[in-house]
C-alpha positions as a Markdown table, in Angstrom:
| # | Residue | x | y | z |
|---|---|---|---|---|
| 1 | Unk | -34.4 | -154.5 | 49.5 |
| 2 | Unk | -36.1 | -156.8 | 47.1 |
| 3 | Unk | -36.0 | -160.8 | 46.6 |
| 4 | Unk | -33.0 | -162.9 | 47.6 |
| 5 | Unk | -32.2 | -166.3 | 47.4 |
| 6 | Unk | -29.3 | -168.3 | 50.1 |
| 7 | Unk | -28.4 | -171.9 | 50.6 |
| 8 | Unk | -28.2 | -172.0 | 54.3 |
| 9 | Unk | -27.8 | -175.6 | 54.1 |
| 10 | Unk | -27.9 | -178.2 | 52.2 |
| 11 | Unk | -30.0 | -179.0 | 49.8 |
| 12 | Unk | -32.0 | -175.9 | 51.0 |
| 13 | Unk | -32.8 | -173.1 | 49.2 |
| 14 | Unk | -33.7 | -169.8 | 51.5 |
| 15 | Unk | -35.9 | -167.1 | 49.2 |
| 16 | Unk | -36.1 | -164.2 | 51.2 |
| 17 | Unk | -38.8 | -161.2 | 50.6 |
| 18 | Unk | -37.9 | -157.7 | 51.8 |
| 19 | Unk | -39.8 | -154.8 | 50.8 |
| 20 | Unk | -39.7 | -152.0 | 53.6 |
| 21 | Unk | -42.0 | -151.2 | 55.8 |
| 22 | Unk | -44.3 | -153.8 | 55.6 |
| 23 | Unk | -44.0 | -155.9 | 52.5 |
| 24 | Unk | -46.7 | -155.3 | 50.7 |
| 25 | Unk | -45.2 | -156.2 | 47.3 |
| 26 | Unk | -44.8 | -153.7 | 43.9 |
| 27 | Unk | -46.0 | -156.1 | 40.3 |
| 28 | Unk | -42.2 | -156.1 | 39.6 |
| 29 | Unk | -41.8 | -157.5 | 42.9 |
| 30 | Unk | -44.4 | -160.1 | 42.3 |
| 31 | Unk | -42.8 | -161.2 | 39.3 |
| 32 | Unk | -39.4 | -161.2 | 41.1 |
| 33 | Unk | -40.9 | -164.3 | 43.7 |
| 34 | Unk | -42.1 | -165.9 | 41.1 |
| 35 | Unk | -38.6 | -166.1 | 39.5 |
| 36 | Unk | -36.9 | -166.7 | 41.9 |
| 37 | Unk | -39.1 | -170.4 | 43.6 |
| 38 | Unk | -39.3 | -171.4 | 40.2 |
| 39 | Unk | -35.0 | -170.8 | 39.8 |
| 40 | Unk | -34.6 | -172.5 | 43.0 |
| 41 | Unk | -37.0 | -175.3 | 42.0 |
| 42 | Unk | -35.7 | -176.0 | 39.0 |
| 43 | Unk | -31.9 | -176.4 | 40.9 |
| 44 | Unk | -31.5 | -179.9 | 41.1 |
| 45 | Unk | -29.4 | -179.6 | 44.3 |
| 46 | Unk | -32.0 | -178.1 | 45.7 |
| 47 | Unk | -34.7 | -180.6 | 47.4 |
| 48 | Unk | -36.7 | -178.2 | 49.7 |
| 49 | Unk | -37.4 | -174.5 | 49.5 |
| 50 | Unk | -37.9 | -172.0 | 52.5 |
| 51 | Unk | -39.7 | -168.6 | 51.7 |
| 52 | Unk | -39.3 | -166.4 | 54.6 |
| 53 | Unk | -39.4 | -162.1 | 54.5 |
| 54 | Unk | -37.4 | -159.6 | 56.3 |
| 55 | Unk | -39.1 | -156.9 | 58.8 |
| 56 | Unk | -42.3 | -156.6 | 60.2 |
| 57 | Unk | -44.1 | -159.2 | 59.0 |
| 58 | Unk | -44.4 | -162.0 | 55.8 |
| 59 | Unk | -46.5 | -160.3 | 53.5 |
| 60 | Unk | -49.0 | -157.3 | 53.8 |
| 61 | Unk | -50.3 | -157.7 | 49.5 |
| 62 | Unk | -50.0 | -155.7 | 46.9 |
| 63 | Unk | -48.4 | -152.1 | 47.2 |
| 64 | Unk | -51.6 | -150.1 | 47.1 |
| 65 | Unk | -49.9 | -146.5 | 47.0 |
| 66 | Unk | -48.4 | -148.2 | 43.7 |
| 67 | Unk | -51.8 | -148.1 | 42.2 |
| 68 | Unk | -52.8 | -144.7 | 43.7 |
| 69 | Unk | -49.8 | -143.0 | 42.2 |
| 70 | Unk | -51.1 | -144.7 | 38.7 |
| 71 | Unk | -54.9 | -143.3 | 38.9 |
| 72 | Unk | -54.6 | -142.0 | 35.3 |
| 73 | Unk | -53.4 | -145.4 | 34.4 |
| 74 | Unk | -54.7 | -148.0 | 37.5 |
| 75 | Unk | -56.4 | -150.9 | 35.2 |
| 76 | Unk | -52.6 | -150.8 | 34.1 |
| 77 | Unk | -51.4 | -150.9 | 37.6 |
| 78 | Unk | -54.6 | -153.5 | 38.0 |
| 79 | Unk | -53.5 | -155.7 | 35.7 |
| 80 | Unk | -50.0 | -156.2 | 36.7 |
| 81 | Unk | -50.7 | -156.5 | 40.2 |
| 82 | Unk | -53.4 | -159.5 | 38.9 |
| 83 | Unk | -51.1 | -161.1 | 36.9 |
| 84 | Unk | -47.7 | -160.6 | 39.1 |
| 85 | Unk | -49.7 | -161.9 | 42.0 |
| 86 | Unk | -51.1 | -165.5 | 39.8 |
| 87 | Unk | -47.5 | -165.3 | 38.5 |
| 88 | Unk | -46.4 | -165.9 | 42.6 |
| 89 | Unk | -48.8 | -167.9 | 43.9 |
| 90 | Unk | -48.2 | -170.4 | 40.8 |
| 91 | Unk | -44.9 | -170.5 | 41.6 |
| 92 | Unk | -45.0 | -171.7 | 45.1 |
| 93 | Unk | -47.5 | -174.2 | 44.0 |
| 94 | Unk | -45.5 | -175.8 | 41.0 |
| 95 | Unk | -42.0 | -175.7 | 42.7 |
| 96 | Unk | -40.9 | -179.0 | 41.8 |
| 97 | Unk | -40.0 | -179.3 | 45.2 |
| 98 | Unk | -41.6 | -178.8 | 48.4 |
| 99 | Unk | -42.4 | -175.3 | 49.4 |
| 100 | Unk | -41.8 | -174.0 | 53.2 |
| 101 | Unk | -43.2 | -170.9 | 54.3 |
| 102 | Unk | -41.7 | -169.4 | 57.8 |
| 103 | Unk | -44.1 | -166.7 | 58.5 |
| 104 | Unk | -43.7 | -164.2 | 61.5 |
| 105 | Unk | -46.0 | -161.5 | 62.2 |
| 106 | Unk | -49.0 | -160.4 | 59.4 |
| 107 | Unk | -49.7 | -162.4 | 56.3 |
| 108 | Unk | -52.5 | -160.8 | 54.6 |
| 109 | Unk | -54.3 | -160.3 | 51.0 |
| 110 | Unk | -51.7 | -161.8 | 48.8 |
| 111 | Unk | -49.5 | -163.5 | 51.6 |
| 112 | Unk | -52.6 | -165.7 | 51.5 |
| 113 | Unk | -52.1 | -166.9 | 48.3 |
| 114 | Unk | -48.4 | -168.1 | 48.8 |
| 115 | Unk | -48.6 | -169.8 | 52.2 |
| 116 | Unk | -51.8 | -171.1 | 51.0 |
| 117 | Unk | -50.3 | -172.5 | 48.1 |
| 118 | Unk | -47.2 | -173.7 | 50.0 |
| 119 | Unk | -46.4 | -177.3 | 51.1 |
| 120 | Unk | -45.2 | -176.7 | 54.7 |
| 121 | Unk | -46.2 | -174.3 | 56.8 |
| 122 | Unk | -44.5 | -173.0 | 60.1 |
| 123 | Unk | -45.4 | -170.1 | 62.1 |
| 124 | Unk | -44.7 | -167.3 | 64.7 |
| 125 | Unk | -46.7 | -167.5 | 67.9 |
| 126 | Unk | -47.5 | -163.6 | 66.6 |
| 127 | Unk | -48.5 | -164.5 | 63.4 |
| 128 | Unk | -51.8 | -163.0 | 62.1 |
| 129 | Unk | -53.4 | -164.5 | 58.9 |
| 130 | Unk | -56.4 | -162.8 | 56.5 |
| 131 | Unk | -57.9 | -161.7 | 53.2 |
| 132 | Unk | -58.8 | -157.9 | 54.3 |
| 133 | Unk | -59.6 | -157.6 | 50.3 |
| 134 | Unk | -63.3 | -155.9 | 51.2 |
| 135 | Unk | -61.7 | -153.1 | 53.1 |
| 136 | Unk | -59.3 | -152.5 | 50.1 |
| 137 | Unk | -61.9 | -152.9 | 47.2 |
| 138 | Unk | -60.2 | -156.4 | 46.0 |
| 139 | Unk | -61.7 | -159.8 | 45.6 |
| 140 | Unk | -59.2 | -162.9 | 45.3 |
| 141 | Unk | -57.5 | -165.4 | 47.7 |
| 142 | Unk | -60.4 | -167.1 | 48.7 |
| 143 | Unk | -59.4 | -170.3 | 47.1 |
| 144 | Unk | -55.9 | -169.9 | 48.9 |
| 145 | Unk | -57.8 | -169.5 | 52.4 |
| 146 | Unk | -59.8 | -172.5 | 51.8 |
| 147 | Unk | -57.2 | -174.6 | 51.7 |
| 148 | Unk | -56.1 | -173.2 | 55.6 |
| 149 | Unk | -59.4 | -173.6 | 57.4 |
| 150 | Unk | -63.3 | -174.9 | 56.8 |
| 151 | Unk | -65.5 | -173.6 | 54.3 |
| 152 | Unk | -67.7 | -171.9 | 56.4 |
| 153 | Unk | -64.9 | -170.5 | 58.5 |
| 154 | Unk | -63.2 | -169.0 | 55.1 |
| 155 | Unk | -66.2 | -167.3 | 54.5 |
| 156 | Unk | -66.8 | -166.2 | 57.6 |
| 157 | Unk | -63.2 | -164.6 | 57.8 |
| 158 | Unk | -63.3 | -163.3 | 53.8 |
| 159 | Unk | -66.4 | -161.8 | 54.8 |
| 160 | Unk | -65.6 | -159.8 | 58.3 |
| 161 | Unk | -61.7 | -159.1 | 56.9 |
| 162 | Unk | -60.7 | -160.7 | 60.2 |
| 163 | Unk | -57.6 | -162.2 | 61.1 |
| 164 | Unk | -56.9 | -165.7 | 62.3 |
| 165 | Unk | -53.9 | -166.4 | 65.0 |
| 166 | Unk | -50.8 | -169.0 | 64.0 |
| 167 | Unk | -52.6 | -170.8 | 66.8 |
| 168 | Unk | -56.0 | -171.5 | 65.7 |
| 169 | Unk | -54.7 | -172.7 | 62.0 |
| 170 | Unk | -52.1 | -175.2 | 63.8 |
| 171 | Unk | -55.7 | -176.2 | 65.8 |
| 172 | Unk | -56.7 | -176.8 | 62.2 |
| 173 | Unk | -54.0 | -178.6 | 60.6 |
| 174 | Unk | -52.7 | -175.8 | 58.3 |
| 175 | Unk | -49.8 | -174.7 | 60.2 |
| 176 | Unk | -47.6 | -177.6 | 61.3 |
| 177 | Unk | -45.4 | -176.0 | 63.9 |
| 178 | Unk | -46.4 | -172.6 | 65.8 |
| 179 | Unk | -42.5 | -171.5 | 67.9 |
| 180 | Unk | -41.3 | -168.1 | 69.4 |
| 181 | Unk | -40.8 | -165.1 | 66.8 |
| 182 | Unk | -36.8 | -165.8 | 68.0 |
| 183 | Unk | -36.9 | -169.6 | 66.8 |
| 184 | Unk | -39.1 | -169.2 | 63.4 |
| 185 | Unk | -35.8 | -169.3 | 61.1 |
| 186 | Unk | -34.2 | -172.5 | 62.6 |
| 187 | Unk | -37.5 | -174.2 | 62.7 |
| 188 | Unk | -38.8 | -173.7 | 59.3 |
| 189 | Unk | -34.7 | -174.8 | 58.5 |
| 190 | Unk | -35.6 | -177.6 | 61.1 |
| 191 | Unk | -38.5 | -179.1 | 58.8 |
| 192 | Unk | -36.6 | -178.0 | 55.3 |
| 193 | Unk | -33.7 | -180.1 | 56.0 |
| 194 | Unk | -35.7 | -183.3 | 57.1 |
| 195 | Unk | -37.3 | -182.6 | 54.1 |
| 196 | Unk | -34.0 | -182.5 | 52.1 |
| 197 | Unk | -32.5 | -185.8 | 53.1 |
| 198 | Unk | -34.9 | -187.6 | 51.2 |
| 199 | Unk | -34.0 | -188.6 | 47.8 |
| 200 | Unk | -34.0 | -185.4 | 45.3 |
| 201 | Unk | -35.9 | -187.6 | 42.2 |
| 202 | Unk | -37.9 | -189.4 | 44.6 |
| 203 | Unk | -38.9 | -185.8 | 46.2 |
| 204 | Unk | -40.2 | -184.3 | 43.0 |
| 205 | Unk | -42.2 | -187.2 | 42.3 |
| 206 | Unk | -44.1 | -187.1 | 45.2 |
| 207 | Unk | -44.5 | -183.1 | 45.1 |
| 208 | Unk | -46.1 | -183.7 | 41.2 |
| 209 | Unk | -48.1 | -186.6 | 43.0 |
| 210 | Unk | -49.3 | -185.0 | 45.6 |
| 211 | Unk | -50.4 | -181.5 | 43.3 |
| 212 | Unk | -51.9 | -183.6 | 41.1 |
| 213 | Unk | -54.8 | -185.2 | 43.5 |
| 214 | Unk | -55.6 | -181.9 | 44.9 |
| 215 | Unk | -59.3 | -181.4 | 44.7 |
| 216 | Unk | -59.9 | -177.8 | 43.2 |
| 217 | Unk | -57.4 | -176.5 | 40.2 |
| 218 | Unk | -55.8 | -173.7 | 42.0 |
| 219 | Unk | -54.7 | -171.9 | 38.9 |
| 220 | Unk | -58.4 | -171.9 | 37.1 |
| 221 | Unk | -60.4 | -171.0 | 40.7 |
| 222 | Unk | -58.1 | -168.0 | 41.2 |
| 223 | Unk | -58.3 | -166.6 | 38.1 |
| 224 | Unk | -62.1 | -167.3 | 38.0 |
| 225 | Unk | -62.0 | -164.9 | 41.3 |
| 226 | Unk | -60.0 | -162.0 | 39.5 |
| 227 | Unk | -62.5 | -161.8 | 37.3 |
| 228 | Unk | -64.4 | -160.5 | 39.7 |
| 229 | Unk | -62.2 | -158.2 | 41.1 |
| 230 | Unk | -61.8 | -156.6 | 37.5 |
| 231 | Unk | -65.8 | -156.2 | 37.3 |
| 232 | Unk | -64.9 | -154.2 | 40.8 |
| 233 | Unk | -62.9 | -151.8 | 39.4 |
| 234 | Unk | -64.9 | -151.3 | 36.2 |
| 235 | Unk | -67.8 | -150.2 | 38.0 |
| 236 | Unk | -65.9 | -147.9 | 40.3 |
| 237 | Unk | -66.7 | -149.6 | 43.8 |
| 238 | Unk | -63.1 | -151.0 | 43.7 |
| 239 | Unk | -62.1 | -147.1 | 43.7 |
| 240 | Unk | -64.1 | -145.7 | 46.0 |
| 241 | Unk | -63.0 | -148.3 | 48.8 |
| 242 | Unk | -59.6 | -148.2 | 48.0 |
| 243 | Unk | -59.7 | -144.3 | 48.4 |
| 244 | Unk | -61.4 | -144.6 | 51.4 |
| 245 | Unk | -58.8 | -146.7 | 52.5 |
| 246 | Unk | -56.1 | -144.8 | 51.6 |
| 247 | Unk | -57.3 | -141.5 | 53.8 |
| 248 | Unk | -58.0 | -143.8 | 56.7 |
| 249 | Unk | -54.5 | -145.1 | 56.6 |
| 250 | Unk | -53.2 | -141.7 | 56.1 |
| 251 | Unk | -55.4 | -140.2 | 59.2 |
């Protein structure tokens, strides 16, 4: 259980998430992610980077229960959940090389942030994408979604908590290959490895290039939406979802 990082080929680094039952990640995890892109990033064998998870599905967010068992303490719990999560999503984003996520089943809240943030995108036919923040008292990951579909369809989606299908983002242009659950891992591998051939120096050029045309600061416009989430919990509304959420779950 945890974070793990393979070189299943070459010039391909594998970082794997797997946090039972569903992944929905603890801060330390988080901050675990985070070290370990930026480590395989910063391997100058390494020329393309595949994050994938273990079990049900990619990425479920942040480990609410981990915040429930801290009520005396939960702007702590808050806070580190906040920062682990900017800590992630950075990473993906500034990995000196490309970024590849294989994602297979749900990839919700803060799975957002890192496939949104990632270069390469490859997907299970049962894959299930969305920010179900309002039903868990959160804000955030908007900016993440809007780089996967329309404006109007992010809000439209950030608004209802619905899901989007692997599907309708490849209809988009977000997801560039949609396979059977059975073939995910060899064809996010598939797409890594073409990736890898190319020069290593050249590669890292073009992924600074390339991140530093991109339209909106991703790193300012997410933390501009935390702020937000923060005034949530402040004024109590955060909790009372959240709690709500918690008996329905438990039901």
């Amino acid at each position: 259980m945890g974070v793990s990082t393979s070189r299943p080929d070459k010039g391909v680094a594998l970082v794997t998430v797997d946090f039972p039952p569903v992944n929905a990640l603890p801060v330390q995890g988080w901050y675990d992610l985070a070290d370990a892109v930026r480590a395989a990033g910063r391997d100058q064998e390494v020329h393309c980077v595949v994050l994938a998870a273990e079990g049900r599905g990619f990425n479920a967010g942040v480990d609410i229960k981990e915040m429930q068992r801290e009520h005396g303490t939960r702007h702590r719990a808050l806070i580190g959940a906040n920062h682990g999560c900017a800590e992630a999503f950075s990473a993906v984003y500034t990995c000196e090389v490309p970024v590849v996520a294989a994602v297979a089943g749900f990839c919700l809240g803060g799975g957002i942030g890192l496939v949104g943030n990632a270069d390469v995108i490859v997907a299970s036919e049962d894959a299930a994408f969305g920010l179900p923040e309002l039903d868990r008292g959160a804000l955030g990951a908007a900016t993440h979604l809007a780089r996967l579909v329309p404006q109007h369809l992010m809000r439209a989606l950030y608004y209802t908590s619905r899901t989007v299908t692997a599907d309708e983002l490849h209809a988009h242009g977000s997801v560039w290959k949609v396979v059977p659950r059975a073939g995910l891992h060899d064809a996010a591998l598939a797409v890594a490895r073409e990736i890898a051939a190319k020069d290593g120096s050249l590669i890292r050029l073009a992924k600074a290039a390339i991140n530093g045309i991109d339209p909106v600061d991703v790193h300012r416009s997410y933390r501009f939406e935390q702020g937000f989430t923060f005034e949530a919990n402040l004024s109590g509304v955060a909790d009372r979802v959240r709690d709500g959420f918690g008996r329905k779950g438990s039901s």
